Amino acid sequence: MKILVCITNVPDTTAKISFIDGDTKFNKTGVQYICGPYDDYALSRAVELKEQHGGTVTVLNVGEAESEQVIRKCLAIGADDAIRVNTEPTDSYFVAEQIAHIASQENYDLILMGRESIDFNSGVVHGLVGEMLGIPSLSPVMKLEIDGGVAKMTREIEGGKEDVEASLPLVLGCQEPIAEWKIPNMRGIMSARTKPLKVVEPVGSGLTITEKYALPAPKGAVKMIPAEEAEKLIDLLKNEAKVL
């Protein structure tokens, strides 16, 4: 089985966010980057499937050289090799275009990725990749088993869960509890240094769709309303907060 796992290089959730150049660019100075948490789930399940069925796991990242530390961590967790498309991931369509181009050159049985990245949270790349390749895509997948050439999955839907089966190849967006995050051990870290990491140039051109960034409004002061003044609380929620 050949599995392609697409990962994102995103700011740590504890990072302090700011913007530069008139709020048109993200300020990367001093920001620590991590593999997208949902991508971690996808990678962990891919490694488990490789251990169960044999085969290979390739990690793919659309990003610049700064992504390579995160890519090496993925190799340490259990991926066999990696590909980095040497470009800034400017928008979802552009990223999907790069993934589809790479995937079209190999016969991958599964293309796994997180349900969404945690920077832009678009949640559309898996669907775009599936459409570009002409194969089914499903998300968010919470459980995944492979039986021959068939994937048996559980995915989250509004109000519940859905069990579904589909023939390979597939593109899947993953989320917990599909697998538990894996922590690289010392042997994995050492072996990751010598695993292949191929750098390729992008195809097509990105579409700049973000004109300006803005931070959320600062938190306002807290008003304490005595429990016996429920009518006052309702009035504030309706006329001041305007949430009723």
Coordinates of C-alpha atoms in Angstrom, one line a residue:
M1 CA 0.0 0.0 0.0
K2 CA 1.3 3.4 -1.0
I3 CA 0.1 6.2 1.3
L4 CA 0.6 10.0 0.7
V5 CA 0.2 12.2 3.8
C6 CA -0.1 15.9 3.2
I7 CA 1.0 18.1 6.2
T8 CA 0.9 21.8 6.9
N9 CA 3.5 23.9 8.7
V10 CA 1.5 26.1 11.0
P11 CA 2.2 28.5 13.9
D12 CA 2.0 26.9 17.4
T13 CA -1.3 27.6 19.0
T14 CA 0.5 29.4 21.8
A15 CA 2.3 31.8 19.4
K16 CA 1.7 35.5 19.6
I17 CA 0.2 36.6 16.3
S18 CA 1.0 39.9 14.6
F19 CA 1.0 41.3 11.1
I20 CA 3.4 43.5 9.1
D21 CA 3.4 45.6 5.8
G22 CA 0.1 47.3 6.6
D23 CA -1.5 44.1 8.0
T24 CA -1.1 42.4 4.6
K25 CA 1.5 39.8 5.8
F26 CA 1.8 37.5 8.7
N27 CA 4.8 38.3 10.9
K28 CA 6.9 35.1 11.2
T29 CA 9.5 36.6 13.5
G30 CA 9.9 34.6 16.7
V31 CA 7.0 32.3 15.8
Q32 CA 7.4 28.6 16.5
Y33 CA 5.9 26.3 13.9
I34 CA 4.4 22.8 14.3
C35 CA 2.8 20.1 12.1
G36 CA -0.9 20.8 11.9
P37 CA -2.6 18.8 14.7
Y38 CA -5.2 17.2 12.4
D39 CA -2.3 16.3 10.0
D40 CA -0.6 14.5 13.0
Y41 CA -3.7 12.3 13.3
A42 CA -3.5 11.5 9.5
L43 CA 0.2 10.6 9.8
S44 CA -0.2 8.5 12.8
R45 CA -3.0 6.4 11.2
A46 CA -0.9 6.1 8.0
V47 CA 2.0 4.7 10.0
E48 CA -0.3 2.2 11.7
L49 CA -1.7 1.1 8.4
K50 CA 1.8 0.6 7.0
E51 CA 2.6 -1.6 10.0
Q52 CA -0.5 -3.6 9.5
H53 CA -0.5 -4.0 5.7
G54 CA 3.0 -3.2 4.6
G55 CA 3.9 -0.5 2.0
T56 CA 5.2 3.0 2.2
V57 CA 4.3 6.4 3.7
T58 CA 5.3 9.6 1.9
V59 CA 5.0 13.0 3.5
L60 CA 4.1 15.9 1.2
N61 CA 4.4 19.6 2.3
V62 CA 3.7 22.7 0.2
G63 CA 6.0 25.2 1.8
E64 CA 9.3 26.9 2.0
A65 CA 12.6 25.7 3.5
E66 CA 11.5 26.6 7.0
S67 CA 9.1 23.6 6.8
E68 CA 11.9 21.1 6.8
Q69 CA 12.2 20.8 10.5
V70 CA 8.6 19.7 10.8
I71 CA 9.0 17.4 7.8
R72 CA 12.0 15.7 9.5
K73 CA 9.8 15.1 12.6
C74 CA 7.2 13.4 10.4
L75 CA 10.0 11.2 9.0
A76 CA 11.1 10.4 12.6
I77 CA 7.5 9.3 13.4
G78 CA 7.6 6.7 10.7
A79 CA 7.2 8.1 7.2
D80 CA 9.6 6.6 4.7
D81 CA 10.4 9.7 2.5
A82 CA 9.2 13.2 1.9
I83 CA 8.5 15.7 -0.8
R84 CA 8.5 19.5 -0.4
V85 CA 7.0 21.8 -3.0
N86 CA 9.2 24.8 -2.8
T87 CA 6.6 27.6 -2.6
E88 CA 4.5 29.6 -0.1
P89 CA 1.1 28.0 0.3
T90 CA -0.9 31.1 -0.6
D91 CA -4.4 29.6 -0.9
S92 CA -6.3 26.3 -0.8
Y93 CA -6.7 25.9 -4.6
F94 CA -3.0 26.5 -5.2
V95 CA -2.0 23.9 -2.5
A96 CA -4.5 21.4 -3.8
E97 CA -3.1 21.9 -7.3
Q98 CA 0.4 21.0 -6.0
I99 CA -0.8 17.9 -4.2
A100 CA -2.8 16.7 -7.2
H101 CA 0.2 17.2 -9.5
I102 CA 2.5 15.2 -7.3
A103 CA -0.2 12.5 -6.7
S104 CA -0.9 12.1 -10.4
Q105 CA 2.7 11.0 -10.9
E106 CA 2.4 8.1 -8.5
N107 CA -0.3 5.4 -7.9
Y108 CA -1.1 6.2 -4.3
D109 CA -3.8 4.0 -2.7
L110 CA -4.6 6.6 0.0
I111 CA -4.1 10.3 0.3
L112 CA -4.5 11.4 3.9
M113 CA -4.5 14.9 5.4
G114 CA -6.0 16.8 8.3
R115 CA -9.6 17.8 8.1
E116 CA -8.3 21.4 8.0
S117 CA -5.3 23.5 8.8
I118 CA -5.3 25.5 12.0
D119 CA -4.1 28.7 10.4
F120 CA -6.7 29.4 7.7
N121 CA -9.1 26.6 8.6
S122 CA -10.6 26.4 5.1
G123 CA -11.2 22.6 5.2
V124 CA -11.5 22.3 1.4
V125 CA -8.2 21.0 0.2
H126 CA -9.1 17.3 0.4
G127 CA -12.2 17.9 -1.7
L128 CA -10.3 20.0 -4.2
V129 CA -7.6 17.3 -4.5
G130 CA -10.2 14.6 -5.0
E131 CA -12.0 16.5 -7.7
M132 CA -8.7 17.3 -9.5
L133 CA -7.7 13.6 -9.5
G134 CA -11.2 12.3 -10.2
I135 CA -11.4 10.1 -7.1
P136 CA -13.7 10.2 -4.1
S137 CA -12.9 12.4 -1.0
L138 CA -14.5 12.2 2.4
S139 CA -14.1 14.3 5.6
P140 CA -13.9 14.4 8.5
V141 CA -12.9 10.7 9.0
M142 CA -12.8 9.5 12.6
K143 CA -12.1 5.8 12.0
L144 CA -10.3 4.1 9.1
E145 CA -9.8 0.4 8.4
I146 CA -8.6 -1.2 5.2
D147 CA -10.0 -4.5 4.0
G148 CA -8.4 -5.5 0.7
G149 CA -9.1 -2.7 -1.7
V150 CA -11.9 -1.2 0.4
A151 CA -11.8 1.5 3.1
K152 CA -14.2 1.1 6.0
M153 CA -14.7 4.5 7.7
T154 CA -16.6 6.4 10.3
R155 CA -17.0 10.1 9.7
E156 CA -18.7 12.9 11.7
I157 CA -21.9 14.3 10.3
E158 CA -24.3 16.9 11.7
G159 CA -26.0 15.4 14.6
G160 CA -24.1 12.1 14.7
K161 CA -21.8 9.7 12.9
E162 CA -21.9 7.8 9.6
D163 CA -20.4 4.5 8.7
V164 CA -19.3 4.3 5.0
E165 CA -17.3 2.1 2.7
A166 CA -15.5 3.1 -0.5
S167 CA -13.0 1.5 -2.9
L168 CA -9.4 2.7 -3.0
P169 CA -8.0 5.1 -4.1
L170 CA -9.4 7.8 -1.8
V171 CA -8.6 11.3 -0.4
L172 CA -9.5 11.6 3.2
G173 CA -9.5 14.5 5.7
C174 CA -8.8 13.1 9.2
Q175 CA -9.6 14.1 12.7
E176 CA -9.5 12.5 16.2
P177 CA -9.9 9.7 17.3
I178 CA -8.7 8.1 14.1
A179 CA -5.3 7.5 15.9
E180 CA -3.3 8.6 18.8
W181 CA -0.5 11.1 18.2
K182 CA 2.9 9.5 18.0
I183 CA 6.1 10.9 19.6
P184 CA 9.3 10.2 17.7
N185 CA 11.8 8.1 19.6
M186 CA 15.6 8.5 19.4
R187 CA 16.0 5.8 16.8
G188 CA 13.4 7.5 14.6
I189 CA 15.1 10.9 15.0
M190 CA 18.4 9.5 14.0
S191 CA 17.1 7.6 11.0
A192 CA 15.1 10.7 9.8
R193 CA 18.3 12.5 9.1
T194 CA 19.1 10.1 6.2
K195 CA 15.6 9.5 4.8
P196 CA 15.0 11.1 1.3
L197 CA 13.6 14.6 1.2
K198 CA 13.0 15.7 -2.4
V199 CA 12.4 19.4 -3.2
V200 CA 10.4 20.2 -6.3
E201 CA 9.2 23.4 -7.9
P202 CA 5.6 24.4 -8.0
V203 CA 3.2 24.3 -10.9
G204 CA 0.6 27.0 -11.7
S205 CA 0.4 30.2 -9.8
G206 CA -1.3 31.1 -6.5
L207 CA -4.3 33.4 -6.2
T208 CA -3.8 36.1 -3.5
I209 CA -7.3 36.2 -1.9
T210 CA -6.4 37.8 1.4
E211 CA -6.2 41.5 1.2
K212 CA -5.7 42.3 4.8
Y213 CA -5.5 40.6 8.2
A214 CA -7.0 41.8 11.5
L215 CA -6.7 40.6 15.0
P216 CA -9.9 39.8 17.0
A217 CA -11.3 42.6 19.1
P218 CA -9.8 42.7 22.6
K219 CA -11.9 41.2 25.4
G220 CA -14.2 43.7 27.1
A221 CA -14.8 44.2 30.8
V222 CA -16.8 41.6 32.7
K223 CA -20.1 42.7 34.2
M224 CA -21.3 40.8 37.3
I225 CA -25.0 40.6 37.6
P226 CA -26.6 39.3 40.8
A227 CA -28.6 36.0 40.4
E228 CA -31.8 37.7 41.5
E229 CA -31.5 40.3 38.7
A230 CA -32.3 38.0 35.8
E231 CA -34.3 40.7 34.0
K232 CA -31.3 43.0 34.0
L233 CA -29.1 40.3 32.5
I234 CA -31.6 39.6 29.8
D235 CA -31.8 43.3 29.0
L236 CA -28.0 43.6 28.7
L237 CA -27.8 40.5 26.4
K238 CA -30.6 41.9 24.2
N239 CA -29.8 45.6 24.0
E240 CA -26.1 45.8 24.7
A241 CA -24.5 42.5 23.6
K242 CA -27.2 42.0 21.0
V243 CA -27.0 38.2 21.2
L244 CA -30.7 37.7 21.9

